[in-house]
Structure formats: C-alpha cells, structure tokens
Amino acid sequence: MFLSDVTLKNTESDINYSLDNQGRKYDGTEGTKDRSKLQSNEFPKSSILHDMLDNFYNEMKHFTDEKFVKDKIDMSYIDKRDFECALCLRILWEPVSTACGHTFCRVCLNRCLDHQTNCPLCKTSLVNFLAERVQSITEFLDKAIKLLLPNDYAERKALYDEEMEELSSAGKDPEHVIPLFVCTIAFPTIPCPLHVFEPRYRLMIRQCMESGSRQFGMCAFVDNEIAEYGTMLEIRDVQYFADGRSVVDTIGSRRFRILRKGERDGYNTGAVEYLKDEPLLGNNLQEVIEMHDQVYKVSQAWFMRLPRDTKQEILQHFGPMPEIEDSYISSANGPSWFWWMLAVLPIEPKSRLMILSMTSLQHRLKTLYRVLLHLQSNIVV
C-alpha cells in the first residue's frame, strides 16, 4: 500500500468521525445533490486541515531557525557557487525566480529584460513577468544565503548599498555626476513627457526609480555633440508596458552646465554645476519688473494671434500659459511663463540653448522681446 493510500484512508476516517459526532452521515453523494449545505453554517467545521497546516508551519519555522541551521547542517557541504547568479557570477542579491524556474539577482534580471523579453538562460518568454512589474523576492533562498553564507551576504549587501548610494546622490551636490538623457531641450517648470524604448534609457530610468533619486539630466544633441547646457527632469510617474517600453511623466527643475562628460552602464553621464539667476538689486530691480510686465503682455498678445489649430496644439502639449508668480524675482530660474514661451516659440535649438544658459533675467527678457517682435510680423491670422 502506498503512503498516499494510507493518508487518504486516514483522512476519510477522520472526516467521517467528525461528521458522525455531529449526528450526520456523508456518503460522498449528498454534496452533489445540495451544494448549499457545504456553504451553510449547518455544515460541520473540521479543524483537521487547520491543525495540519499549523503543524507544517511550525516545522518549517523550526527548520529555518538560525540555531537549527548552524547545529544540524554540515557547512563543509555548502558550496557558495550554488548560490551565485548566472548573470553577474556573484552571490544572489534579492533573488527573483521566473516562471520558467530560473533564479537571478533582481537587478541583473531587469538589466537583461531591458534588452529582451526572454529568460536569459532558456529563452522562455517573460512578457507577463514584465507586464506585472511586481517581482517578489524568493524569501526561502534569500534567508538561506543569509544564514549559510553570512560573510558573503554582508559583502554583497555593502556593494549593493554603495551602488544605490552613488545613484541616489546624483544631482545633490554643486558638482556631481548625473545620468544624462540625450534627446531634446527641456525647460524649468515645464512638463516633458518621454517615450522610453532604448535599452540604455530603460536601465537609466529604472535605476533612478530604484535609487529613489527620481531625477536625471536632459540634454539635446547639437552639432554632432551633446549640448553644454541642460535641465534636470524630475520623474512624476512611470507607466510600463508589457514589452518593456514606458511612458515617463517628468517636469523640468534646475538648469545646469556640463563640466565633464562620462558614461555609465551604456548611457551618458556628466559632472555638472547648477545655474541660478543673478540677484537683482537697487534701481535695476524696478527696471526689470517693468520690463517683465511689458514682455509678458507682448507674449500674451503673440499667443492670442496664433491660428486656432496652432493654439490648440500648444495647449494640448504644454497646457495654458502660467500666471505670474509673486516670487519670480527671487526664483533661481525666474518666472515660469518665460520658459513656457521659450518652449512654444518656433526658434532654432541653438537660440533656445543660448537663452537657457543666461543667468540674467534682464538679458533673457530683452532677448525674448526681440524674438517676439521679429516673429509677430510673420504670423498669419
């Protein structure tokens, strides 16, 4: 007789015994006649299954206890190569198991999935795995590494923490290395939605999210090289798709100038210094305020004279023209409406970069005024 047969017979007798104590008889056919009895309070509530699961839980808890592991397991049989990631050849960190049964470091697997949607070992499709974007850590394996290989576990944790610290500190110091997305010109306070599909930028966005920094630099590619000036973008939201692509909702913040260029994990980086407007003092302050109000009115008039379709397209992409803030004089980037105007004006990238690099609000206003006067005569009503 097989073990399963014994278990089955014992279970059946236990159930019959429990039912008999309630004064009922169950021959295996009544359930098909009246299923409502199985759901009613009249049906007896046996504690056998509960006790069995409780015993199983207690046994597993005992087997995974640190004292039991150290006392009962012969450490000479432990080979740490059995706990290595097949991708980075280091001890597994935050191990994740795929549906096809392979286990990798969470970070290593994600890096592979930035380039393809198949398992790195057996090439099984992991599209559903990508779509969920929720990767549960294999807790049993993670705890086994922690208990059996404590020194290796500590070293791996220190290395991971160091990498995350480097990523999370990007952009926080006056001169620090930040990741660069080389695509277009972004402006302070202006939304910049991105469709991310290149593997290097998929990796960059994921690292920004995992490290908690949620920011990166945006630069344009001008004259066959990365532009010297750019704008930091803060990630507000990320929408992922099953094939690994994503739509990233960002908004501009600080301006910067690149001092040194580099590369990390396939994408560009830069050591930057941040730009802020020069303080306005004395008589110059009143002059700038008057100029600001004048240029703001001219900007509004220029926009209102645009063809209806053009205005609708601008409003759909950038939203309405911002109102004047009370604190624009003391702001590091000046008034938000100015950058909105610079984003919608039909001027060359070089001209945009020149204005973006200016740290004098007065000079920026004068430049914008001249541009508007030049464009105003070319508008077709």
XYZ file of C-alpha atoms in Angstrom:
381
model
C 0.000 0.000 0.000
C 1.335 3.437 -0.947
C 1.785 6.229 1.538
C -0.787 8.309 -0.328
C -3.360 5.499 0.056
C -2.796 5.384 3.813
C -3.108 9.134 4.090
C -6.259 9.134 2.027
C -7.921 6.412 4.136
C -6.927 8.118 7.391
C -8.254 11.421 6.171
C -11.538 9.864 5.125
C -11.997 8.174 8.500
C -11.165 11.414 10.332
C -13.727 13.310 8.312
C -16.384 10.629 8.873
C -15.586 10.643 12.573
C -16.017 14.379 12.745
C -19.284 14.258 10.877
C -20.621 11.414 12.998
C -20.038 13.480 16.148
C -22.458 15.990 14.698
C -25.019 13.290 14.067
C -24.734 13.439 10.308
C -23.921 10.977 7.619
C -21.960 11.747 4.488
C -21.537 9.116 1.783
C -19.864 11.291 -0.866
C -23.001 11.848 -2.964
C -25.029 14.334 -0.960
C -22.699 17.178 -1.868
C -23.677 16.919 -5.489
C -27.354 16.991 -4.584
C -27.295 20.018 -2.363
C -24.164 22.178 -2.609
C -25.733 24.882 -0.485
C -25.171 22.726 2.605
C -21.414 22.976 2.075
C -21.681 26.750 2.329
C -24.144 26.961 5.189
C -23.390 27.230 8.888
C -25.006 23.820 9.414
C -22.069 22.079 7.746
C -19.534 20.994 10.414
C -16.249 22.947 10.578
C -13.466 20.414 10.942
C -10.170 21.599 12.478
C -8.123 18.807 10.886
C -6.853 20.889 7.956
C -6.123 23.815 10.234
C -4.114 21.633 12.609
C -2.211 20.037 9.728
C -1.206 23.414 8.260
C -0.319 24.733 11.702
C 1.987 21.776 12.324
C 3.559 22.196 8.897
C 4.205 25.892 9.584
C 5.808 25.152 12.946
C 8.066 22.501 11.404
C 9.215 24.846 8.641
C 9.836 27.587 11.174
C 11.972 25.168 13.169
C 13.965 24.071 10.115
C 14.751 27.660 9.142
C 15.729 28.718 12.631
C 19.294 30.020 12.686
C 20.267 27.780 15.610
C 18.920 24.671 13.869
C 20.811 25.527 10.670
C 24.114 26.000 12.465
C 23.711 22.874 14.626
C 22.294 20.423 12.088
C 23.825 21.419 8.738
C 27.349 20.326 7.864
C 28.825 23.524 6.433
C 31.522 21.579 4.590
C 28.852 20.517 2.100
C 27.850 24.108 1.351
C 29.211 25.362 -1.983
C 28.588 29.053 -2.460
C 28.687 28.583 -6.225
C 25.240 27.058 -5.847
C 24.027 30.471 -4.691
C 25.615 32.537 -7.464
C 23.706 34.488 -10.081
C 24.256 33.097 -13.576
C 24.444 36.646 -14.948
C 26.815 38.523 -12.634
C 28.530 35.436 -11.129
C 28.180 36.940 -7.664
C 26.132 35.852 -4.667
C 22.443 36.319 -5.410
C 21.074 39.587 -4.103
C 17.308 39.943 -3.831
C 16.852 36.674 -5.773
C 13.882 36.545 -8.126
C 12.592 33.335 -9.697
C 10.962 33.374 -13.125
C 8.011 31.293 -14.238
C 10.408 29.009 -16.122
C 12.194 28.130 -12.862
C 15.430 30.129 -13.104
C 16.673 32.473 -10.407
C 18.703 35.657 -10.812
C 19.535 38.810 -8.909
C 16.597 41.148 -9.317
C 18.815 43.906 -10.748
C 20.612 41.514 -13.123
C 17.362 40.122 -14.480
C 15.934 43.587 -15.035
C 19.030 44.629 -16.947
C 18.572 41.675 -19.283
C 14.892 42.442 -19.699
C 15.812 45.982 -20.744
C 17.219 44.402 -23.919
C 14.896 41.440 -24.485
C 11.725 39.847 -23.143
C 13.023 36.276 -22.816
C 14.672 34.369 -19.987
C 18.475 34.813 -20.263
C 19.023 31.059 -19.888
C 16.206 29.137 -21.581
C 14.757 31.959 -23.747
C 11.221 31.428 -22.436
C 9.033 34.485 -22.984
C 8.731 36.663 -19.863
C 6.268 39.189 -21.278
C 3.760 38.542 -18.469
C 6.571 38.916 -15.949
C 7.398 42.326 -17.437
C 3.783 43.433 -17.544
C 3.239 42.802 -13.822
C 6.337 44.773 -12.755
C 5.960 43.245 -9.302
C 8.863 40.933 -8.587
C 8.550 39.044 -5.328
C 11.817 38.106 -3.672
C 12.347 34.343 -3.233
C 12.370 34.554 0.563
C 13.473 30.988 1.273
C 16.579 31.357 -0.900
C 17.308 34.841 0.414
C 17.175 33.605 4.027
C 19.267 30.540 3.192
C 22.060 32.729 1.819
C 21.866 34.990 4.853
C 22.168 32.057 7.284
C 24.569 29.800 5.404
C 26.852 32.465 3.910
C 26.683 35.425 6.293
C 30.014 36.967 5.252
C 29.257 36.773 1.543
C 25.786 38.113 2.211
C 27.212 41.114 4.088
C 29.727 41.853 1.316
C 27.038 41.659 -1.337
C 24.763 43.960 0.649
C 27.554 46.511 1.109
C 28.247 46.501 -2.630
C 24.578 46.965 -3.466
C 24.184 49.789 -0.929
C 27.235 51.519 -2.394
C 25.787 51.349 -5.899
C 22.418 52.693 -4.736
C 24.099 55.495 -2.787
C 26.004 56.552 -5.880
C 22.819 56.638 -7.929
C 20.671 58.346 -5.294
C 23.222 61.119 -4.689
C 23.211 62.140 -8.350
C 22.480 65.813 -8.692
C 22.516 66.677 -4.984
C 25.968 68.281 -4.805
C 27.071 71.514 -6.550
C 29.246 69.376 -8.818
C 28.205 65.769 -9.163
C 27.881 63.098 -11.797
C 24.312 62.786 -13.045
C 22.737 60.492 -15.665
C 22.044 62.240 -18.967
C 19.140 61.585 -21.316
C 20.301 62.936 -24.668
C 17.168 63.783 -26.624
C 15.758 67.316 -26.583
C 15.878 70.676 -24.803
C 13.855 70.820 -21.592
C 12.987 73.882 -19.531
C 12.413 74.610 -15.819
C 8.812 74.086 -14.569
C 7.687 72.782 -17.993
C 6.378 69.173 -18.336
C 8.426 66.881 -20.575
C 6.697 63.535 -21.334
C 9.046 60.847 -22.654
C 8.520 57.593 -24.535
C 11.398 55.385 -23.387
C 12.237 52.377 -25.559
C 16.052 52.271 -25.902
C 17.595 49.647 -23.555
C 20.165 52.078 -22.094
C 17.496 54.597 -21.136
C 15.164 51.907 -19.832
C 18.001 50.938 -17.494
C 18.665 54.569 -16.573
C 15.020 55.295 -15.695
C 14.756 52.107 -13.629
C 17.929 52.974 -11.695
C 16.598 56.470 -10.994
C 13.407 54.932 -9.598
C 15.103 52.177 -7.583
C 17.658 54.523 -6.033
C 14.972 56.998 -5.020
C 16.577 59.982 -6.789
C 13.791 60.151 -9.400
C 15.724 62.691 -11.463
C 18.145 62.905 -14.367
C 19.536 65.489 -16.751
C 18.068 66.218 -20.185
C 20.336 67.485 -22.958
C 19.988 67.985 -26.681
C 22.357 66.733 -29.379
C 23.537 69.798 -31.301
C 26.212 69.970 -33.999
C 27.018 66.265 -33.583
C 27.758 66.559 -29.863
C 25.980 66.726 -26.519
C 24.950 70.285 -25.699
C 26.839 72.042 -22.920
C 23.673 73.142 -21.102
C 20.630 71.208 -19.977
C 17.822 70.897 -17.440
C 17.201 68.427 -14.642
C 13.968 66.458 -15.005
C 12.048 65.113 -12.012
C 10.063 61.901 -12.566
C 6.439 62.271 -11.503
C 5.112 58.973 -12.810
C 6.105 55.976 -14.950
C 3.721 53.816 -16.964
C 5.217 50.472 -18.040
C 4.193 48.299 -20.969
C 4.466 44.533 -21.389
C 7.310 44.753 -23.910
C 9.483 46.829 -21.552
C 8.740 50.246 -23.004
C 7.496 53.003 -20.722
C 5.977 56.472 -20.784
C 7.679 58.719 -18.236
C 5.967 61.848 -16.941
C 8.629 64.410 -15.972
C 8.859 68.111 -15.223
C 11.852 70.437 -15.501
C 13.633 71.801 -12.445
C 17.209 73.151 -12.225
C 19.387 74.233 -15.143
C 22.965 73.004 -15.359
C 26.206 73.306 -17.286
C 28.218 70.165 -18.066
C 31.805 70.344 -16.871
C 32.909 66.811 -17.737
C 31.244 64.065 -19.727
C 31.356 60.354 -18.995
C 29.479 57.092 -19.351
C 27.906 54.505 -17.043
C 26.123 51.266 -17.913
C 25.869 52.320 -21.554
C 24.289 55.751 -21.063
C 25.893 59.208 -20.851
C 26.712 60.964 -17.601
C 28.041 64.393 -16.737
C 29.667 66.256 -13.859
C 27.626 69.449 -13.676
C 27.314 72.784 -11.957
C 23.862 74.268 -11.413
C 22.822 77.652 -12.751
C 20.779 80.251 -10.922
C 19.860 83.812 -11.757
C 21.967 86.709 -10.542
C 20.320 88.679 -7.698
C 18.559 91.932 -8.631
C 19.477 94.964 -6.540
C 18.652 98.694 -6.293
C 17.349 100.642 -9.273
C 17.915 97.669 -11.538
C 15.181 95.773 -9.696
C 12.402 98.209 -10.632
C 13.626 98.372 -14.210
C 13.465 94.580 -14.549
C 9.965 94.439 -13.025
C 8.678 96.982 -15.546
C 10.356 95.130 -18.405
C 8.926 91.848 -17.156
C 5.347 93.162 -17.175
C 5.770 94.604 -20.661
C 7.222 91.430 -22.184
C 4.530 89.335 -20.502
C 1.798 91.358 -22.221
C 3.555 91.138 -25.584
C 3.886 87.358 -25.113
C 0.174 87.014 -24.392
C -0.682 89.073 -27.469
C 1.599 86.957 -29.677
C -0.042 83.754 -28.481
C -3.578 85.070 -28.958
C -2.793 85.997 -32.591
C -1.745 82.448 -33.454
C -4.045 80.362 -35.698
C -6.659 78.396 -33.753
C -5.224 74.986 -34.663
C -1.747 76.046 -33.581
C -3.035 77.328 -30.247
C -4.958 74.109 -29.626
C -1.872 72.034 -30.343
C 0.239 74.123 -27.951
C -2.380 73.950 -25.204
C -2.726 70.202 -25.607
C 1.018 69.615 -25.350
C 2.162 72.281 -22.859
C -1.025 73.394 -21.122
C -2.066 77.028 -20.644
C 0.429 79.841 -20.210
C 1.374 80.058 -16.490
C 0.314 83.030 -14.396
C 2.888 85.404 -12.933
C 4.227 84.130 -9.588
C 4.670 86.552 -6.697
C 8.201 85.270 -6.010
C 9.589 85.207 -9.550
C 12.184 87.874 -8.739
C 13.874 85.697 -6.107
C 13.479 82.445 -8.034
C 16.613 80.683 -9.293
C 15.055 80.369 -12.741
C 12.792 83.402 -12.953
C 9.100 83.311 -13.951
C 7.569 80.074 -15.217
C 5.691 81.760 -18.079
C 9.020 82.731 -19.655
C 10.071 79.073 -20.054
C 6.618 78.206 -21.369
C 7.065 80.837 -24.071
C 10.569 79.609 -24.899
C 9.211 76.059 -25.264
C 6.470 77.063 -27.739
C 8.352 79.627 -29.812
C 9.416 78.469 -33.307
C 13.124 79.201 -32.941
C 16.286 77.174 -33.543
C 17.750 74.861 -30.858
C 20.928 76.949 -30.689
C 18.902 80.030 -29.791
C 16.997 78.110 -27.118
C 20.255 76.861 -25.585
C 21.723 80.360 -25.575
C 18.718 81.690 -23.667
C 18.678 78.658 -21.340
C 22.296 79.370 -20.362
C 21.661 83.007 -19.397
C 21.742 83.758 -15.671
C 20.461 87.320 -16.041
C 16.676 87.674 -16.058
C 17.027 91.105 -17.621
C 19.040 89.755 -20.565
C 16.604 86.898 -21.085
C 13.631 89.285 -21.151
C 15.347 91.553 -23.662
C 16.192 88.605 -25.902
C 12.644 87.261 -25.762
C 11.253 90.678 -26.570
C 13.420 90.970 -29.692
C 12.396 87.469 -30.799
C 8.700 88.266 -30.367
C 8.984 91.487 -32.342
C 10.657 89.540 -35.135
C 8.026 86.767 -35.148
C 4.980 88.977 -34.719
C 5.047 90.270 -38.279
C 5.211 86.719 -39.679
C 2.029 85.375 -38.043
C -0.748 84.518 -40.459
C -4.145 85.210 -38.908
